[in-house]
Amino acid sequence: MKFDASQADDGTVWIGKILHEMDVRSMRAELSGGGDSGDLDGISYVGEDGKHLSSIDIEAGLSDIKPPFTNAGRGKVTALEYLQDLVIEEATRAGNWYDNEGGHVESEYNITAAGMETEYVHLTHFEPDYDDDEYDEDEYDDDDPDVEDGMQP
């Protein structure tokens, strides 16, 4: 396939055409994070009539393809790395899913001969669990006569 970089400035046309040629018609990505980092948990690929395709086969094929352009900040990458970067960038535009308590992102994309189009991106933030103390406060209750603190005469 010959790609004209002027067709899309974000690469979704190029990667969409590659995926379409691999019989992918939609894909779903899941990401999760917390602390100060996040991960792309995985991408699932769907073909005609909702048939699930092997992620191993699709991703192996994408790993053998080099984009005809460089990825800003990363230089030359494989088509798989480029696709993963696009998915992570899309998730990050939805909000901060990787810092502090973090969150979970689900996104779905339609794949056509014209390119890759975002169907939806859904971000859920994890709520902090303030009840998850390292110790049980009742265990150290000063008013408990059964607890000897060593300060009695």
PDB file of C-alpha atoms in Angstrom:
ATOM      1  CA  MET A   1       0.000   0.000   0.000  1.00  0.00           C
ATOM      2  CA  LYS A   2       1.270   3.437  -0.883  1.00  0.00           C
ATOM      3  CA  PHE A   3       0.439   6.177   1.602  1.00  0.00           C
ATOM      4  CA  ASP A   4       0.334   9.884   0.908  1.00  0.00           C
ATOM      5  CA  ALA A   5       1.163  11.614   4.200  1.00  0.00           C
ATOM      6  CA  SER A   6      -0.935  14.610   3.148  1.00  0.00           C
ATOM      7  CA  GLN A   7      -4.066  12.462   3.509  1.00  0.00           C
ATOM      8  CA  ALA A   8      -4.015  12.746   7.294  1.00  0.00           C
ATOM      9  CA  ASP A   9      -1.868  14.673   9.678  1.00  0.00           C
ATOM     10  CA  ASP A  10      -2.527  12.269  12.573  1.00  0.00           C
ATOM     11  CA  GLY A  11      -1.917   8.940  10.814  1.00  0.00           C
ATOM     12  CA  THR A  12      -5.424   7.539  11.392  1.00  0.00           C
ATOM     13  CA  VAL A  13      -5.981   7.171   7.645  1.00  0.00           C
ATOM     14  CA  TRP A  14      -2.770   5.191   7.180  1.00  0.00           C
ATOM     15  CA  ILE A  15      -3.204   2.876  10.197  1.00  0.00           C
ATOM     16  CA  GLY A  16      -6.909   2.428   9.452  1.00  0.00           C
ATOM     17  CA  LYS A  17      -6.162   1.286   5.915  1.00  0.00           C
ATOM     18  CA  ILE A  18      -3.539  -1.168   7.196  1.00  0.00           C
ATOM     19  CA  LEU A  19      -5.985  -2.618   9.740  1.00  0.00           C
ATOM     20  CA  HIS A  20      -8.764  -2.784   7.136  1.00  0.00           C
ATOM     21  CA  GLU A  21      -6.495  -4.767   4.804  1.00  0.00           C
ATOM     22  CA  MET A  22      -5.963  -7.171   7.728  1.00  0.00           C
ATOM     23  CA  ASP A  23      -9.791  -7.630   7.834  1.00  0.00           C
ATOM     24  CA  VAL A  24     -10.199  -5.617  11.056  1.00  0.00           C
ATOM     25  CA  ARG A  25     -13.518  -3.721  11.134  1.00  0.00           C
ATOM     26  CA  SER A  26     -13.425  -2.444  14.716  1.00  0.00           C
ATOM     27  CA  MET A  27     -11.163  -2.537  17.708  1.00  0.00           C
ATOM     28  CA  ARG A  28     -11.495  -1.959  21.405  1.00  0.00           C
ATOM     29  CA  ALA A  29      -8.720  -0.810  23.749  1.00  0.00           C
ATOM     30  CA  GLU A  30      -8.496  -0.863  27.540  1.00  0.00           C
ATOM     31  CA  LEU A  31      -6.044   1.132  29.632  1.00  0.00           C
ATOM     32  CA  SER A  32      -5.597   1.459  33.386  1.00  0.00           C
ATOM     33  CA  GLY A  33      -3.340   3.440  35.636  1.00  0.00           C
ATOM     34  CA  GLY A  34      -2.575   4.783  39.065  1.00  0.00           C
ATOM     35  CA  GLY A  35       0.275   6.230  41.063  1.00  0.00           C
ATOM     36  CA  ASP A  36       2.208   7.994  38.341  1.00  0.00           C
ATOM     37  CA  SER A  37       1.945   5.491  35.521  1.00  0.00           C
ATOM     38  CA  GLY A  38      -0.489   3.732  33.265  1.00  0.00           C
ATOM     39  CA  ASP A  39      -0.558   0.839  30.861  1.00  0.00           C
ATOM     40  CA  LEU A  40      -2.338  -0.171  27.724  1.00  0.00           C
ATOM     41  CA  ASP A  41      -3.908  -3.391  28.984  1.00  0.00           C
ATOM     42  CA  GLY A  42      -4.735  -4.634  25.529  1.00  0.00           C
ATOM     43  CA  ILE A  43      -6.469  -4.188  22.204  1.00  0.00           C
ATOM     44  CA  SER A  44      -9.058  -6.588  20.847  1.00  0.00           C
ATOM     45  CA  TYR A  45      -9.786  -6.735  17.127  1.00  0.00           C
ATOM     46  CA  VAL A  46     -13.099  -7.590  15.479  1.00  0.00           C
ATOM     47  CA  GLY A  47     -13.630  -8.595  11.862  1.00  0.00           C
ATOM     48  CA  GLU A  48     -16.704  -9.041   9.674  1.00  0.00           C
ATOM     49  CA  ASP A  49     -19.917 -10.110  11.404  1.00  0.00           C
ATOM     50  CA  GLY A  50     -18.439  -9.467  14.867  1.00  0.00           C
ATOM     51  CA  LYS A  51     -15.890 -12.283  14.608  1.00  0.00           C
ATOM     52  CA  HIS A  52     -13.049 -11.781  17.091  1.00  0.00           C
ATOM     53  CA  LEU A  53      -9.633 -11.881  15.483  1.00  0.00           C
ATOM     54  CA  SER A  54      -6.396 -13.089  17.039  1.00  0.00           C
ATOM     55  CA  SER A  55      -4.589 -10.190  18.714  1.00  0.00           C
ATOM     56  CA  ILE A  56      -1.371 -12.173  18.424  1.00  0.00           C
ATOM     57  CA  ASP A  57      -1.681 -12.481  14.633  1.00  0.00           C
ATOM     58  CA  ILE A  58      -2.799  -8.873  14.062  1.00  0.00           C
ATOM     59  CA  GLU A  59      -0.082  -7.434  16.300  1.00  0.00           C
ATOM     60  CA  ALA A  60       2.616  -9.655  14.789  1.00  0.00           C
ATOM     61  CA  GLY A  61       1.626  -8.355  11.358  1.00  0.00           C
ATOM     62  CA  LEU A  62       1.650  -4.747  12.565  1.00  0.00           C
ATOM     63  CA  SER A  63       5.090  -5.267  14.112  1.00  0.00           C
ATOM     64  CA  ASP A  64       6.507  -6.018  10.660  1.00  0.00           C
ATOM     65  CA  ILE A  65       5.239  -2.757   9.120  1.00  0.00           C
ATOM     66  CA  LYS A  66       7.045   0.580   9.387  1.00  0.00           C
ATOM     67  CA  PRO A  67       5.075   3.807   8.904  1.00  0.00           C
ATOM     68  CA  PRO A  68       6.267   6.016   6.038  1.00  0.00           C
ATOM     69  CA  PHE A  69       6.686   8.848   8.553  1.00  0.00           C
ATOM     70  CA  THR A  70       8.187   9.345  12.005  1.00  0.00           C
ATOM     71  CA  ASN A  71       6.181   9.507  15.198  1.00  0.00           C
ATOM     72  CA  ALA A  72       6.775  12.824  16.949  1.00  0.00           C
ATOM     73  CA  GLY A  73       9.116  12.344  19.874  1.00  0.00           C
ATOM     74  CA  ARG A  74       9.698   8.653  19.152  1.00  0.00           C
ATOM     75  CA  GLY A  75      11.184   8.662  15.693  1.00  0.00           C
ATOM     76  CA  LYS A  76      10.679   5.580  13.549  1.00  0.00           C
ATOM     77  CA  VAL A  77       8.375   3.002  15.118  1.00  0.00           C
ATOM     78  CA  THR A  78       6.443  -0.046  13.950  1.00  0.00           C
ATOM     79  CA  ALA A  79       2.793   0.173  12.936  1.00  0.00           C
ATOM     80  CA  LEU A  80       1.901  -1.596  16.204  1.00  0.00           C
ATOM     81  CA  GLU A  81       3.782   0.961  18.299  1.00  0.00           C
ATOM     82  CA  TYR A  82       2.192   3.750  16.289  1.00  0.00           C
ATOM     83  CA  LEU A  83      -1.303   2.315  16.869  1.00  0.00           C
ATOM     84  CA  GLN A  84      -0.614   1.943  20.590  1.00  0.00           C
ATOM     85  CA  ASP A  85       0.619   5.552  20.735  1.00  0.00           C
ATOM     86  CA  LEU A  86      -2.583   6.738  19.027  1.00  0.00           C
ATOM     87  CA  VAL A  87      -4.760   4.844  21.506  1.00  0.00           C
ATOM     88  CA  ILE A  88      -2.815   6.176  24.512  1.00  0.00           C
ATOM     89  CA  GLU A  89      -2.951   9.727  23.138  1.00  0.00           C
ATOM     90  CA  GLU A  90      -6.721   9.450  22.651  1.00  0.00           C
ATOM     91  CA  ALA A  91      -7.158   8.180  26.221  1.00  0.00           C
ATOM     92  CA  THR A  92      -5.037  11.029  27.574  1.00  0.00           C
ATOM     93  CA  ARG A  93      -7.162  13.594  25.722  1.00  0.00           C
ATOM     94  CA  ALA A  94     -10.164  12.188  27.632  1.00  0.00           C
ATOM     95  CA  GLY A  95      -8.485  12.975  30.960  1.00  0.00           C
ATOM     96  CA  ASN A  96      -5.814  11.953  33.430  1.00  0.00           C
ATOM     97  CA  TRP A  97      -6.214   8.194  33.877  1.00  0.00           C
ATOM     98  CA  TYR A  98      -2.724   7.452  35.196  1.00  0.00           C
ATOM     99  CA  ASP A  99      -1.881   9.808  38.114  1.00  0.00           C
ATOM    100  CA  ASN A 100      -2.806   9.503  41.797  1.00  0.00           C
ATOM    101  CA  GLU A 101      -5.733   7.093  42.239  1.00  0.00           C
ATOM    102  CA  GLY A 102      -5.804   6.684  38.471  1.00  0.00           C
ATOM    103  CA  GLY A 103      -8.553   5.320  36.335  1.00  0.00           C
ATOM    104  CA  HIS A 104      -9.689   3.007  33.602  1.00  0.00           C
ATOM    105  CA  VAL A 105     -10.267   3.880  29.949  1.00  0.00           C
ATOM    106  CA  GLU A 106     -12.245   1.935  27.383  1.00  0.00           C
ATOM    107  CA  SER A 107     -12.250   3.100  23.787  1.00  0.00           C
ATOM    108  CA  GLU A 108     -13.669   1.716  20.581  1.00  0.00           C
ATOM    109  CA  TYR A 109     -12.741   2.490  17.001  1.00  0.00           C
ATOM    110  CA  ASN A 110     -14.389   1.801  13.651  1.00  0.00           C
ATOM    111  CA  ILE A 111     -12.041   0.673  10.902  1.00  0.00           C
ATOM    112  CA  THR A 112     -12.903   1.341   7.255  1.00  0.00           C
ATOM    113  CA  ALA A 113     -11.030   1.549   3.979  1.00  0.00           C
ATOM    114  CA  ALA A 114     -10.984   5.321   4.579  1.00  0.00           C
ATOM    115  CA  GLY A 115      -9.207   5.048   7.937  1.00  0.00           C
ATOM    116  CA  MET A 116      -9.698   4.683  11.679  1.00  0.00           C
ATOM    117  CA  GLU A 117     -12.465   6.628  13.422  1.00  0.00           C
ATOM    118  CA  THR A 118     -13.088   6.947  17.155  1.00  0.00           C
ATOM    119  CA  GLU A 119     -16.468   5.551  18.187  1.00  0.00           C
ATOM    120  CA  TYR A 120     -16.132   6.438  21.884  1.00  0.00           C
ATOM    121  CA  VAL A 121     -13.647   6.950  24.722  1.00  0.00           C
ATOM    122  CA  HIS A 122     -14.946   6.350  28.250  1.00  0.00           C
ATOM    123  CA  LEU A 123     -12.870   7.333  31.289  1.00  0.00           C
ATOM    124  CA  THR A 124     -13.677   6.156  34.804  1.00  0.00           C
ATOM    125  CA  HIS A 125     -11.652   7.590  37.677  1.00  0.00           C
ATOM    126  CA  PHE A 126     -10.874   5.372  40.643  1.00  0.00           C
ATOM    127  CA  GLU A 127     -12.109   6.854  43.893  1.00  0.00           C
ATOM    128  CA  PRO A 128      -9.624   7.060  46.763  1.00  0.00           C
ATOM    129  CA  ASP A 129     -10.195   4.477  49.493  1.00  0.00           C
ATOM    130  CA  TYR A 130      -9.646   6.433  52.682  1.00  0.00           C
ATOM    131  CA  ASP A 131     -10.905   3.516  54.792  1.00  0.00           C
ATOM    132  CA  ASP A 132      -7.909   1.415  53.809  1.00  0.00           C
ATOM    133  CA  ASP A 133      -5.738   2.391  56.783  1.00  0.00           C
ATOM    134  CA  GLU A 134      -2.608   0.458  57.632  1.00  0.00           C
ATOM    135  CA  TYR A 135      -3.918  -0.302  61.109  1.00  0.00           C
ATOM    136  CA  ASP A 136      -7.207  -0.675  62.872  1.00  0.00           C
ATOM    137  CA  GLU A 137      -7.806   2.402  65.043  1.00  0.00           C
ATOM    138  CA  ASP A 138      -9.763   0.352  67.621  1.00  0.00           C
ATOM    139  CA  GLU A 139      -6.658  -1.759  68.177  1.00  0.00           C
ATOM    140  CA  TYR A 140      -4.891   1.265  69.663  1.00  0.00           C
ATOM    141  CA  ASP A 141      -7.752   2.675  71.727  1.00  0.00           C
ATOM    142  CA  ASP A 142      -6.313   4.379  74.861  1.00  0.00           C
ATOM    143  CA  ASP A 143      -9.584   3.922  76.736  1.00  0.00           C
ATOM    144  CA  ASP A 144      -9.429   0.131  76.492  1.00  0.00           C
ATOM    145  CA  PRO A 145      -8.563  -1.274  79.972  1.00  0.00           C
ATOM    146  CA  ASP A 146      -7.241  -4.473  78.364  1.00  0.00           C
ATOM    147  CA  VAL A 147      -4.501  -2.554  76.563  1.00  0.00           C
ATOM    148  CA  GLU A 148      -1.423  -2.040  78.675  1.00  0.00           C
ATOM    149  CA  ASP A 149       0.569   0.994  77.607  1.00  0.00           C
ATOM    150  CA  GLY A 150       3.418   0.664  80.104  1.00  0.00           C
ATOM    151  CA  MET A 151       2.759   4.101  81.547  1.00  0.00           C
ATOM    152  CA  GLN A 152       0.855   2.952  84.644  1.00  0.00           C
ATOM    153  CA  PRO A 153       2.565   3.128  88.090  1.00  0.00           C
TER     154      PRO A 153
END
